[in-house]
Coordinates of N, CA and C and ligand atoms in Angstrom, one line a residue:
X1 N 11.8 -12.1 5.1 CA 11.2 -11.7 3.9 C 10.1 -10.5 3.6
X2 N 10.6 -9.7 3.0 CA 9.6 -8.6 2.7 C 9.8 -8.2 1.4
X3 N 8.3 -7.7 1.5 CA 7.6 -7.0 -0.4 C 7.5 -5.8 0.2
X4 N 7.2 -5.1 -1.3 CA 6.6 -3.4 -1.5 C 5.9 -3.7 -2.1
X5 N 4.9 -2.9 -2.2 CA 3.9 -3.0 -3.3 C 4.2 -1.0 -3.9
X6 N 4.3 -0.6 -4.8 CA 4.5 0.6 -5.3 C 3.8 0.8 -6.2
X7 N 3.2 2.2 -5.8 CA 2.4 2.7 -7.0 C 1.1 3.7 -6.6
X8 N 0.9 4.2 -7.7 CA -0.1 5.5 -7.0 C -1.4 5.3 -5.9
X9 N -1.9 6.3 -5.3 CA -2.9 6.3 -4.8 C -4.0 5.2 -6.1
X10 N -4.7 4.2 -5.6 CA -6.1 3.8 -5.9 C -5.4 2.3 -7.2
X11 N -4.2 2.9 -7.4 CA -3.7 1.7 -8.2 C -3.9 -0.4 -7.8
X12 N -4.0 -0.5 -6.8 CA -5.1 -1.4 -6.3 C -3.5 -2.1 -5.5
X13 N -3.1 -1.4 -4.5 CA -2.0 -2.2 -3.7 C -2.6 -2.6 -2.4
X14 N -4.1 -2.3 -2.1 CA -4.6 -2.5 -0.5 C -4.8 -3.8 -1.4
X15 N -5.7 -3.9 -2.5 CA -6.7 -5.3 -2.8 C -5.6 -6.3 -3.1
X16 N -4.4 -6.3 -3.8 CA -3.7 -6.9 -4.4 C -3.0 -7.8 -2.9
X17 N -2.7 -6.8 -2.4 CA -2.0 -7.4 -0.7 C -2.7 -8.1 0.1
X18 N -4.0 -7.6 0.0 CA -4.6 -8.6 0.9 C -5.1 -9.8 0.3
X19 N -5.0 -9.9 -0.7 CA -4.8 -11.4 -1.6 C -3.7 -12.2 -1.6
X20 N -2.8 -11.6 -1.2 CA -1.3 -12.4 -1.4 C -1.4 -12.8 0.1
X21 N -1.8 -11.5 0.8 CA -1.8 -12.3 2.4 C -2.5 -14.0 2.3
X22 N -3.8 -13.6 1.8 CA -4.3 -14.8 2.3 C -3.9 -16.2 1.6
X23 N -3.2 -15.8 0.6 CA -2.7 -17.2 -0.3 C -1.2 -17.4 -0.1
X24 N 0.1 -16.5 1.1 CA 0.7 -17.0 0.8 C 1.3 -16.6 2.5
X25 N 0.5 -16.5 3.3 CA 0.9 -16.3 4.8 C 1.5 -15.0 5.0
X26 N 1.7 -14.1 4.1 CA 2.2 -12.8 4.3 C 1.5 -11.7 4.9
X27 N 2.3 -11.3 5.6 CA 1.9 -10.7 6.7 C 1.5 -9.3 6.0
X28 N 0.1 -7.9 5.8 CA 0.4 -7.3 5.3 C 0.3 -5.6 5.9
X29 N 1.3 -5.3 6.2 CA 1.3 -4.0 6.9 C 0.7 -2.5 6.2
X30 N -0.1 -1.8 5.8 CA -0.7 -0.9 5.3 C -0.2 0.4 6.2
X31 N 0.8 1.4 5.9 CA 0.8 2.6 6.9 C -0.1 3.8 6.6
X32 N -1.1 3.8 5.6 CA -2.2 4.5 5.8 C -3.1 4.2 6.9
X33 N -3.1 2.6 6.7 CA -4.4 2.1 7.4 C -4.0 2.1 9.3
X34 N -2.5 2.1 9.4 CA -2.0 2.1 10.9 C -2.1 3.9 11.3
X35 N -2.0 4.7 10.4 CA -2.1 6.2 10.6 C -3.5 6.4 10.6
X36 N -4.6 5.7 10.0 CA -6.2 6.0 10.1 C -6.7 5.5 11.5
X37 N -6.1 4.2 11.9 CA -6.6 3.7 13.2 C -6.2 4.8 14.0
X38 N -5.3 5.1 14.1 CA -4.8 6.4 15.2 C -5.5 7.5 14.8
X39 N -6.3 8.2 13.6 CA -6.9 9.1 13.9 C -8.7 8.8 14.3
X40 N -8.8 7.1 14.1 CA -10.1 6.7 14.4 C -10.0 6.9 16.3
X41 N -8.8 6.1 16.8 CA -9.0 6.2 18.2 C -8.5 7.5 18.9
X42 N -7.9 8.4 18.1 CA -7.8 9.9 18.5 C -6.7 10.0 19.5
X43 N -5.7 9.1 19.2 CA -4.4 9.7 19.8 C -3.9 10.1 19.5
X44 N -2.4 10.8 20.4 CA -1.5 11.9 19.8 C -1.4 12.0 18.8
X45 N -0.7 10.6 18.0 CA -0.5 10.2 17.0 C -2.0 10.7 15.5
X46 N -2.6 10.1 15.8 CA -3.8 10.2 15.0 C -3.9 12.1 14.9
X47 N -3.7 12.4 16.1 CA -4.3 14.1 15.8 C -3.2 15.1 15.4
X48 N -1.9 13.9 15.6 CA -1.1 15.1 14.8 C -1.0 14.5 13.4
X49 N -1.1 13.4 12.6 CA -1.2 13.2 11.1 C -2.4 13.8 10.8
X50 N -3.6 13.7 11.5 CA -5.1 14.1 10.5 C -5.1 15.1 9.4
X51 N -4.7 16.2 10.0 CA -4.4 17.5 8.8 C -3.3 16.8 7.3
X52 N -2.7 16.5 7.7 CA -2.1 15.3 6.5 C -2.3 14.7 5.5
X53 N -3.3 13.6 6.6 CA -3.9 12.5 5.6 C -5.1 12.9 5.1
X54 N -6.5 13.9 5.7 CA -7.3 14.2 5.6 C -7.1 15.0 3.9
X55 N -5.5 16.1 4.1 CA -5.6 16.9 2.7 C -4.6 16.0 1.6
X56 N -4.6 14.9 2.0 CA -3.9 14.3 0.9 C -2.4 14.5 0.7
X57 N -2.0 15.2 2.2 CA 0.1 15.1 1.7 C 0.7 14.5 2.4
X58 N 1.6 13.7 2.3 CA 2.3 12.8 3.2 C 2.7 13.6 4.2
X59 N 2.4 12.2 5.3 CA 2.9 12.7 6.7 C 4.6 12.7 6.9
X60 N 5.1 13.5 8.0 CA 6.7 13.7 7.6 C 7.6 12.2 8.0
X61 N 8.3 12.1 7.2 CA 9.3 11.0 6.9 C 9.7 10.1 8.2
X62 N 10.1 11.0 9.5 CA 10.4 10.5 10.8 C 9.4 9.7 11.3
X63 N 7.8 10.7 11.3 CA 6.9 10.5 12.2 C 6.4 8.5 11.1
X64 N 6.2 8.6 10.0 CA 5.9 7.3 9.6 C 6.3 6.6 9.8
X65 N 7.8 6.9 9.8 CA 9.2 5.7 10.0 C 9.3 4.8 11.5
X66 N 8.5 5.9 12.2 CA 9.0 5.3 13.5 C 7.6 4.7 14.0
X67 N 6.2 4.7 13.2 CA 5.3 4.0 13.0 C 5.4 2.6 12.5
X68 N 6.1 2.5 11.3 CA 5.9 1.6 10.7 C 7.3 0.4 11.6
X69 N 8.1 0.8 11.5 CA 9.4 0.3 13.0 C 8.4 -0.2 14.1
X70 N 7.9 0.6 14.8 CA 6.9 -0.3 15.8 C 5.9 -0.9 15.3
X71 N 5.8 -1.1 14.2 CA 4.6 -2.1 14.0 C 5.8 -3.0 13.5
X72 N 6.8 -3.2 13.0 CA 7.7 -4.9 12.3 C 8.1 -5.5 13.6
X73 N 8.5 -4.4 14.6 CA 9.2 -5.1 15.7 C 8.0 -6.0 16.7
X74 N 6.6 -6.2 16.7 CA 5.7 -6.5 17.3 C 6.2 -8.3 16.8
X75 N 6.5 -8.3 15.5 CA 7.3 -9.9 15.6 C 6.1 -10.8 14.6
X76 N 4.9 -10.2 14.7 CA 4.0 -11.4 13.7 C 3.7 -11.0 12.3
X77 N 5.3 -11.5 11.5 CA 5.7 -11.6 10.3 C 5.3 -12.6 9.7
X78 N 4.3 -13.7 9.9 CA 4.1 -14.8 9.4 C 5.5 -15.4 8.5
X79 N 4.9 -15.4 6.7 CA 6.2 -16.0 5.9 C 6.8 -15.0 5.1
X80 N 6.4 -13.5 5.7 CA 6.7 -12.6 5.0 C 6.0 -11.5 5.6
X81 N 6.7 -9.9 5.0 CA 5.9 -9.2 5.5 C 5.4 -8.0 3.6
X82 N 4.4 -7.8 4.1 CA 4.1 -6.8 2.7 C 3.8 -5.8 3.1
X83 N 5.2 -4.6 2.1 CA 4.8 -3.1 2.9 C 3.5 -2.1 1.9
X84 N 2.5 -1.8 2.2 CA 1.8 -1.6 1.6 C 1.6 0.3 1.8
X85 N 2.4 1.0 0.9 CA 2.5 2.6 1.3 C 3.4 2.7 2.3
X86 N 4.3 2.1 2.0 CA 5.8 2.4 2.4 C 7.3 1.6 1.7
X87 N 7.8 2.1 1.7 CA 8.2 4.0 1.2 C 7.3 4.5 0.3
X88 N 7.8 5.6 0.2 CA 6.9 6.6 -0.4 C 7.6 7.7 -0.7
X89 N 9.1 8.4 -0.4 CA 10.3 8.9 -0.4 C 11.1 8.5 -1.0
X90 N 12.5 9.1 -1.6 CA 14.0 8.5 -1.5 C 14.3 8.6 0.0
X91 N 13.8 9.3 1.0 CA 14.7 9.7 2.1 C 13.9 8.2 2.9
X92 N 12.6 7.6 2.9 CA 11.7 6.7 3.4 C 12.6 5.4 3.0
X93 N 13.1 5.1 1.4 CA 13.2 4.4 1.1 C 15.0 3.9 1.8
X94 N 15.6 5.2 2.1 CA 17.0 4.8 3.1 C 16.8 4.7 4.0
X95 N 15.8 5.3 4.9 CA 15.6 4.7 6.1 C 15.2 3.0 6.4
X96 N 14.4 2.6 5.5 CA 13.9 1.1 5.2 C 15.6 0.4 4.8
X97 N 16.3 0.8 3.8 CA 17.4 0.2 4.1 C 18.1 0.1 5.0
X98 N 18.0 1.1 5.8 CA 18.9 1.2 7.6 C 18.5 -0.1 8.2
X99 N 16.9 -0.3 8.0 CA 16.4 -0.8 9.2 C 16.5 -2.5 8.4
X100 N 16.5 -2.7 7.0 CA 16.7 -4.1 6.8 C 17.9 -4.4 7.2
X101 N 19.1 -3.6 7.2 CA 20.6 -4.0 7.6 C 20.5 -4.4 8.8
X102 N 19.7 -3.5 10.2 CA 19.8 -3.6 11.2 C 19.1 -5.0 11.9
X103 N 18.5 -5.2 11.3 CA 17.1 -6.2 11.2 C 17.8 -7.6 11.2
X104 N 18.4 -7.4 10.0 CA 18.9 -8.7 8.7 C 17.7 -9.3 8.0
X105 N 16.6 -8.2 7.8 CA 15.6 -8.4 6.9 C 15.9 -8.6 5.6
X106 N 15.2 -9.3 4.7 CA 15.4 -9.2 3.4 C 14.5 -9.0 2.5
X107 N 14.6 -7.9 1.9 CA 14.0 -7.5 1.1 C 14.0 -8.1 -0.4
X108 N 12.6 -9.3 -0.6 CA 12.8 -9.5 -2.1 C 12.4 -8.9 -3.5
X109 N 11.6 -8.4 -3.2 CA 11.2 -7.5 -4.6 C 10.2 -6.2 -4.3
X110 N 10.1 -5.3 -5.3 CA 9.1 -4.0 -5.2 C 8.3 -4.3 -6.5
X111 N 7.2 -5.0 -5.8 CA 5.6 -4.8 -7.1 C 5.5 -3.6 -7.4
X112 N 5.8 -2.7 -8.4 CA 5.5 -2.1 -8.8 C 3.8 -1.8 -10.3
X113 N 2.4 -1.4 -9.2 CA 1.6 -1.5 -10.5 C 1.6 -0.1 -10.6
X114 N 1.4 -0.5 -12.2 CA 1.1 0.5 -13.1 C -0.7 0.8 -13.8
X115 N -0.9 1.9 -13.6 CA -2.1 2.0 -14.5 C -2.4 3.7 -14.5
X116 N -2.9 4.2 -15.0 CA -2.9 5.4 -16.0 C -3.4 6.3 -14.8
X117 N -3.8 7.3 -15.3 CA -4.5 8.5 -13.9 C -5.8 8.2 -14.0
X118 N -6.6 8.4 -15.2 CA -7.9 7.9 -15.3 C -8.2 6.6 -14.8
X119 N -7.3 5.8 -15.2 CA -7.8 4.3 -14.6 C -8.0 4.8 -12.5
X120 N -6.7 5.5 -12.0 CA -7.1 5.2 -10.4 C -7.9 6.4 -10.1
X121 N -8.2 7.6 -11.1 CA -9.8 8.2 -10.2 C -10.8 7.8 -10.8
X122 N -11.1 6.9 -11.2 CA -12.4 5.9 -11.3 C -12.7 5.3 -9.8
X123 N -11.0 4.2 -9.9 CA -10.9 3.5 -8.4 C -11.2 4.4 -7.2
X124 N -10.5 5.3 -7.2 CA -10.4 6.4 -6.0 C -12.3 6.9 -6.1
X125 N -13.0 6.9 -6.7 CA -13.9 8.1 -7.1 C -14.9 7.0 -6.1
X126 N -15.1 5.5 -6.4 CA -16.1 4.4 -6.4 C -15.6 3.4 -5.1
X127 N -14.3 3.5 -4.2 CA -14.0 3.0 -3.3 C -15.3 3.3 -2.1
X128 N -15.5 2.6 -1.1 CA -16.3 2.7 0.2 C -15.4 1.6 0.6
X129 N -15.2 2.2 2.5 CA -14.4 1.4 3.2 C -15.3 1.0 4.3
X130 N -14.4 -0.1 5.4 CA -15.3 -0.5 6.1 C -14.8 0.4 7.5
X131 N -15.3 0.7 8.3 CA -13.7 1.6 8.9 C -13.8 0.8 10.4
X132 N -14.7 0.0 10.4 CA -14.4 -1.0 11.7 C -13.2 -2.3 11.3
X133 N -13.4 -3.2 10.0 CA -12.3 -3.9 9.8 C -11.4 -3.6 8.8
X134 N -11.9 -1.9 8.1 CA -10.6 -2.2 6.8 C -11.1 -2.4 6.0
X135 N -11.9 -3.5 5.6 CA -12.2 -3.9 4.0 C -12.6 -2.6 3.2
X136 N -12.0 -3.3 1.8 CA -11.8 -2.3 1.0 C -13.4 -2.8 -0.1
X137 N -14.2 -1.7 -1.0 CA -15.3 -2.2 -1.9 C -15.0 -1.1 -3.3
X138 N -15.9 -1.0 -4.2 CA -15.8 -0.3 -4.9 C -17.2 -0.7 -5.6
X139 N -18.3 0.8 -5.5 CA -19.4 0.7 -5.6 C -19.8 -0.2 -7.3
X140 N -18.9 -0.1 -8.2 CA -19.0 -1.1 -9.7 C -18.3 -2.2 -9.6
X141 N -16.8 -2.2 -9.0 CA -15.9 -3.3 -9.5 C -16.0 -4.3 -8.6
X142 N -16.4 -3.8 -7.2 CA -16.3 -4.9 -5.9 C -17.0 -4.9 -4.9
X143 N -18.3 -4.4 -5.4 CA -19.8 -4.2 -4.3 C -19.8 -4.8 -3.5
X144 N -20.4 -4.7 -2.2 CA -20.5 -5.4 -1.1 C -21.9 -6.4 -1.7
X145 N -22.2 -7.3 -0.7 CA -23.4 -8.1 -1.1 C -24.7 -7.3 -0.8
X146 N -24.4 -6.7 0.4 CA -25.3 -5.7 0.6 C -25.1 -4.0 0.7
X147 N -26.1 -3.7 -0.2 CA -25.3 -2.2 -0.2 C -25.0 -1.2 0.9
X148 N -23.6 -0.6 1.1 CA -23.7 -0.3 1.8 C -22.9 -1.1 3.1
X149 N -23.2 -2.4 3.3 CA -22.3 -3.3 4.3 C -21.4 -3.5 4.3
X150 N -20.8 -4.1 5.2 CA -19.4 -4.7 5.1 C -19.8 -6.4 5.0
X151 N -19.4 -6.9 3.8 CA -19.0 -8.2 4.0 C -18.8 -8.7 5.4
X152 N -17.9 -8.6 5.9 CA -17.2 -9.5 6.4 C -17.8 -9.1 8.1
X153 N -18.1 -7.8 8.6 CA -18.2 -7.5 10.0 C -19.5 -6.7 9.7
X154 N -20.3 -6.4 8.7 CA -21.8 -5.4 8.7 C -21.9 -4.2 8.5
X155 N -20.6 -3.7 9.6 CA -20.9 -3.0 9.4 C -20.9 -1.4 8.0
X156 N -21.5 -0.2 8.8 CA -21.7 0.8 7.7 C -20.7 1.2 6.9
X157 N -20.3 1.2 5.3 CA -19.2 1.2 4.6 C -19.4 2.9 4.4
X158 N -17.9 3.5 4.6 CA -17.6 5.1 4.6 C -16.8 5.1 2.8
X159 N -16.7 6.6 2.9 CA -16.0 6.6 1.8 C -14.7 7.5 2.7
X160 N -13.8 7.1 2.5 CA -12.8 7.9 2.7 C -12.4 9.5 3.1
X161 N -11.7 9.8 4.0 CA -11.8 11.3 4.0 C -10.7 12.0 3.5
X162 N -10.2 10.8 2.8 CA -9.5 11.7 2.0 C -9.4 11.2 0.1
X163 N -10.6 10.6 0.1 CA -11.1 10.1 -1.3 C -12.3 11.2 -1.9
X164 N -12.2 12.8 -1.4 CA -12.9 13.8 -1.9 C -11.6 14.3 -3.3
X165 N -12.6 14.6 -3.9 CA -12.1 15.5 -5.4 C -10.8 15.8 -5.0
X166 N -10.7 16.7 -3.5 CA -9.5 17.8 -4.2 C -8.4 16.8 -3.3
X167 N -8.5 16.1 -2.5 CA -8.0 15.7 -1.7 C -7.1 14.4 -2.9
X168 N -7.5 14.0 -4.1 CA -7.4 12.4 -4.9 C -6.6 13.9 -5.7
X169 N -6.7 14.7 -5.8 CA -6.0 15.4 -6.5 C -4.9 15.6 -6.0
X170 N -4.7 16.2 -4.8 CA -3.2 17.0 -4.5 C -2.3 15.2 -4.0
X171 N -3.1 14.0 -3.8 CA -2.6 13.0 -3.4 C -1.8 11.9 -5.1
X172 N -2.6 12.5 -5.9 CA -1.9 12.1 -6.9 C -0.7 13.2 -7.5
X173 N -0.9 14.4 -7.0 CA 0.1 15.6 -7.2 C 1.5 15.2 -6.9
X174 N 1.2 14.9 -5.3 CA 2.3 14.3 -4.4 C 3.2 13.0 -5.1
X175 N 2.2 11.8 -5.3 CA 2.5 10.2 -5.7 C 3.5 11.2 -6.8
X176 N 3.4 12.2 -8.0 CA 4.2 12.0 -8.6 C 5.3 12.9 -8.4
X177 N 5.5 13.5 -7.5 CA 6.4 14.6 -7.0 C 7.4 13.7 -6.4
X178 N 7.2 13.0 -5.5 CA 7.4 12.3 -4.3 C 8.0 10.8 -4.2
X179 N 6.9 10.4 -4.7 CA 6.8 8.8 -5.2 C 7.8 8.0 -6.1
X180 N 7.4 8.7 -7.1 CA 7.3 7.8 -8.0 C 8.9 8.2 -8.6
X181 N 10.0 8.9 -8.0 CA 11.5 8.8 -8.4 C 11.9 7.4 -7.5
X182 N 10.8 6.5 -6.7 CA 11.4 5.3 -6.2 C 11.4 4.1 -7.0
X183 N 10.8 4.5 -9.0 CA 10.3 3.6 -9.2 C 11.9 3.5 -10.2
X184 N 12.7 4.1 -10.4 CA 13.8 4.4 -10.7 C 15.0 4.1 -9.6
X185 N 14.8 4.6 -8.5 CA 15.8 4.0 -7.0 C 15.8 2.4 -7.1
X186 N 14.7 1.9 -7.2 CA 14.7 0.4 -7.0 C 14.6 -0.5 -8.6
X187 N 14.6 0.0 -9.4 CA 15.0 -0.3 -10.8 C 16.7 -0.8 -10.8
X188 N 17.1 0.6 -10.3 CA 18.8 0.5 -10.7 C 19.2 -0.6 -9.6
X189 N 18.4 -1.1 -8.5 CA 18.9 -2.1 -7.6 C 18.5 -3.2 -7.8
X190 N 17.4 -3.4 -9.2 CA 17.6 -4.6 -9.7 C 16.2 -5.7 -8.6
X191 N 15.4 -4.3 -8.3 CA 14.1 -4.8 -7.3 C 12.8 -4.8 -7.8
X192 N 12.6 -4.0 -9.3 CA 11.5 -3.2 -9.5 C 11.0 -4.9 -10.4
X193 N 9.3 -5.0 -10.2 CA 8.8 -5.9 -10.9 C 7.4 -4.7 -11.5
X194 N 7.8 -4.9 -12.8 CA 6.2 -3.8 -13.4 C 5.5 -4.5 -13.5
X195 N 4.3 -4.6 -12.7 CA 2.9 -4.7 -13.3 C 2.0 -4.4 -14.2
X196 N 1.2 -4.7 -14.8 CA 0.1 -3.8 -15.8 C -1.3 -3.9 -14.4
X197 N -1.4 -3.2 -14.0 CA -2.5 -2.9 -12.7 C -3.8 -2.1 -13.6
X198 N -3.7 -2.1 -14.8 CA -5.2 -1.9 -15.3 C -6.7 -2.6 -15.8
X199 N -6.0 -4.1 -15.8 CA -6.9 -5.0 -15.9 C -7.9 -4.6 -14.7
X200 N -8.7 -6.6 -14.8 CA -9.4 -7.2 -13.6 C -8.7 -7.2 -12.6
X201 N -9.4 -7.1 -11.4 CA -8.6 -7.5 -10.2 C -8.0 -9.2 -10.1
X202 N -8.6 -9.8 -11.2 CA -8.2 -11.4 -11.2 C -6.8 -11.7 -12.0
X203 N -7.3 -10.7 -13.2 CA -6.0 -10.8 -13.7 C -4.6 -9.9 -13.5
X204 N -4.8 -8.7 -12.6 CA -3.8 -8.3 -11.7 C -3.0 -9.4 -10.7
X205 N -3.9 -9.4 -10.3 CA -3.5 -10.7 -9.1 C -2.7 -11.7 -9.8
X206 N -3.0 -12.3 -11.0 CA -2.2 -13.1 -11.6 C -0.9 -12.8 -11.8
X207 N -0.5 -11.9 -12.5 CA 0.9 -11.1 -12.7 C 1.5 -10.9 -11.1
X208 N 0.9 -10.6 -10.5 CA 1.6 -10.2 -9.1 C 2.2 -11.7 -8.8
X209 N 0.8 -12.8 -8.9 CA 1.5 -14.0 -8.1 C 2.7 -14.6 -9.1
X210 N 2.9 -14.3 -10.2 CA 3.9 -14.8 -11.0 C 5.1 -14.2 -10.7
X211 N 5.3 -13.0 -10.3 CA 6.5 -12.1 -9.9 C 6.8 -12.6 -8.7
X212 N 5.9 -12.5 -7.8 CA 6.2 -13.4 -6.7 C 6.3 -14.5 -6.4
X213 N 6.0 -15.2 -7.6 CA 7.1 -16.8 -7.3 C 8.3 -16.7 -7.5
X214 N 8.5 -16.2 -8.9 CA 10.0 -15.9 -9.5 C 10.3 -15.3 -8.3
X215 N 10.6 -14.5 -8.0 CA 11.3 -13.4 -6.2 C 11.4 -14.1 -5.7
X216 N 10.6 -15.0 -4.8 CA 11.0 -15.7 -3.7 C 11.9 -16.9 -4.1
X217 N 11.6 -17.6 -5.3 CA 12.9 -18.9 -6.4 C 14.2 -18.2 -5.7
X218 N 14.3 -16.7 -6.1 CA 15.8 -15.9 -6.2 C 15.9 -15.8 -4.4
X219 N 15.2 -15.3 -3.8 CA 15.5 -14.7 -2.5 C 15.8 -16.4 -1.9
X220 N 14.8 -17.2 -1.6 CA 15.5 -18.3 -0.8 C 16.7 -18.6 -1.3
X221 N 17.0 -18.3 -2.5 CA 18.7 -19.0 -3.4 C 19.6 -18.3 -2.7
X222 N 19.5 -16.8 -2.2 CA 20.4 -15.9 -1.7 C 20.5 -16.3 -0.6
X223 N 19.4 -17.0 0.2 CA 19.2 -17.2 2.0 C 19.4 -15.9 2.3
Ligands
AP5_1 P1 -2.5 5.1 1.8 O1 -3.9 4.3 2.3 O2 -1.5 4.5 1.3 O3 -3.2 5.5 0.1 P2 -2.8 5.0 -1.2 O4 -0.9 5.0 -1.5 O5 -3.1 6.8 -1.6 O6 -3.8 4.0 -1.8 P3 -4.9 3.9 -1.8 O7 -5.3 3.2 -0.9 O8 -5.6 5.1 -1.9 O9 -5.3 2.7 -2.7 P4 -4.5 1.5 -2.9 O10 -3.3 1.3 -4.3 O11 -4.0 0.6 -1.9 O12 -5.9 0.9 -4.2 P5 -7.4 -0.1 -3.4 O13 -6.4 -1.2 -3.6 O14 -7.8 0.8 -2.2 O15 -2.5 6.1 2.5 C1 -3.6 7.3 3.0 C2 -2.5 8.5 3.7 O16 -1.6 8.4 4.6 C3 -1.7 9.3 2.7 O17 -2.2 9.7 1.6 C4 -0.4 9.9 3.3 O18 -1.4 10.9 4.0 C5 -0.8 8.6 4.4 N1 0.7 7.9 4.2 C6 0.4 6.6 3.9 N2 1.7 6.2 3.9 C7 3.0 6.9 4.3 C8 4.3 7.1 3.6 N3 4.8 5.9 3.7 N4 4.6 8.6 4.1 C9 3.8 9.3 4.4 N5 2.9 9.4 4.5 C10 1.7 7.9 4.5 O19 -8.4 0.0 -4.7 C11 -9.0 1.3 -4.7 C12 -10.3 1.2 -5.8 O20 -10.0 0.7 -6.8 C13 -11.1 -0.1 -4.4 O21 -12.2 0.7 -4.3 C14 -10.7 -1.1 -4.7 O22 -12.1 -2.0 -4.7 C15 -11.1 -0.8 -6.5 N6 -10.0 -2.3 -7.7 C16 -8.5 -2.2 -7.1 N7 -8.1 -2.7 -8.2 C17 -9.0 -2.8 -9.1 C18 -8.6 -3.5 -10.1 N8 -7.9 -4.1 -10.6 N9 -9.9 -3.2 -11.0 C19 -11.1 -2.5 -10.7 N10 -10.8 -1.7 -9.5 C20 -10.1 -2.2 -8.7

C-alpha cells in the first residue's frame, strides 16, 4: 500500500509523514532526504544532484525516479510506504503509475497539505535539521530540548543548504509551475484528500489520520 504526501515546500510533509510512520508502521521515503544523504556521502549521485538541490531546482525526473525505484525494491516497506516528495512533476506521476502496475503496488491516497505561502515561508525560515539522523525542528514551533542539539542523537543542528531566502523563493516558484498540476492529476483519479495544513502540528495530524483511516478502509475493500 502506498501513500503520497503532496504540498509546497514547508507545508509539513516530512513532519506529518514521520508521525504516520510511528503510529501506523508505514515506512517514510523522502526523496529529498535520499538525495541529501548522497550529497553528504559525496557519492557520484550526490555530486550530480548537488547543484539542483542547493539552487532549489528539481533533479531530473529519470534520476530521481531511479533513486526511488532502488529504495523501494529494498523490501523493508512495513505495512505501507509513504512517499514524501515524490512525485513532483506529471512525468514523475506517470513513471510512478508504471512502477505501481509493474510491482502490483496499490496507491491508497494522496494527502495534499494546503498552506499559504506566508505560512510555509515562516516554517522554512525557522527550520533546523539534524545532519546525522534527519530529525526536523523549528526554532519557534518545534524547538529541540537543548538549543542547537538534536533530541534524538545529540548532533549539532544545521540550516538546510536549500533553506536560504533565494533557494526558498526558487523552490516555491518551481512548486507552483511543476508540482501544483499534480493536484488536478490526482483529483481526476479520485485519489486526492485535501488537508488544511495551516494549523498546529497536532491539529493537522488529526486531519491526516482521519483521511488515512478512511482511505485505508477503502483500499482494503478493493484488495
Ligand atoms: P524535499 O526534502 O522534499 O523538500 P521540500 O519538498 O521542499 O519540502 P520540505 O522538506 O522543505 O518541507 P516539508 O513539507 O517536508 O515540511 P517540514 O515537515 O520539514 O526536497 C528537497 C530538494 O530535493 C528539492 O528542492 C529538489 O531539489 C530535490 N528533490 C526531492 N524530491 C524530488 C523529486 N521528486 N523530483 C525532483 N527533485 C526532487 O516542515 C517545515 C518546518 O515547519 C519544520 O521546521 C517543521 O518543524 C515546521 N512545521 C511543520 N508543520 C508545522 C505546523 N503544522 N505548524 C508549525 N510548524 C510546522
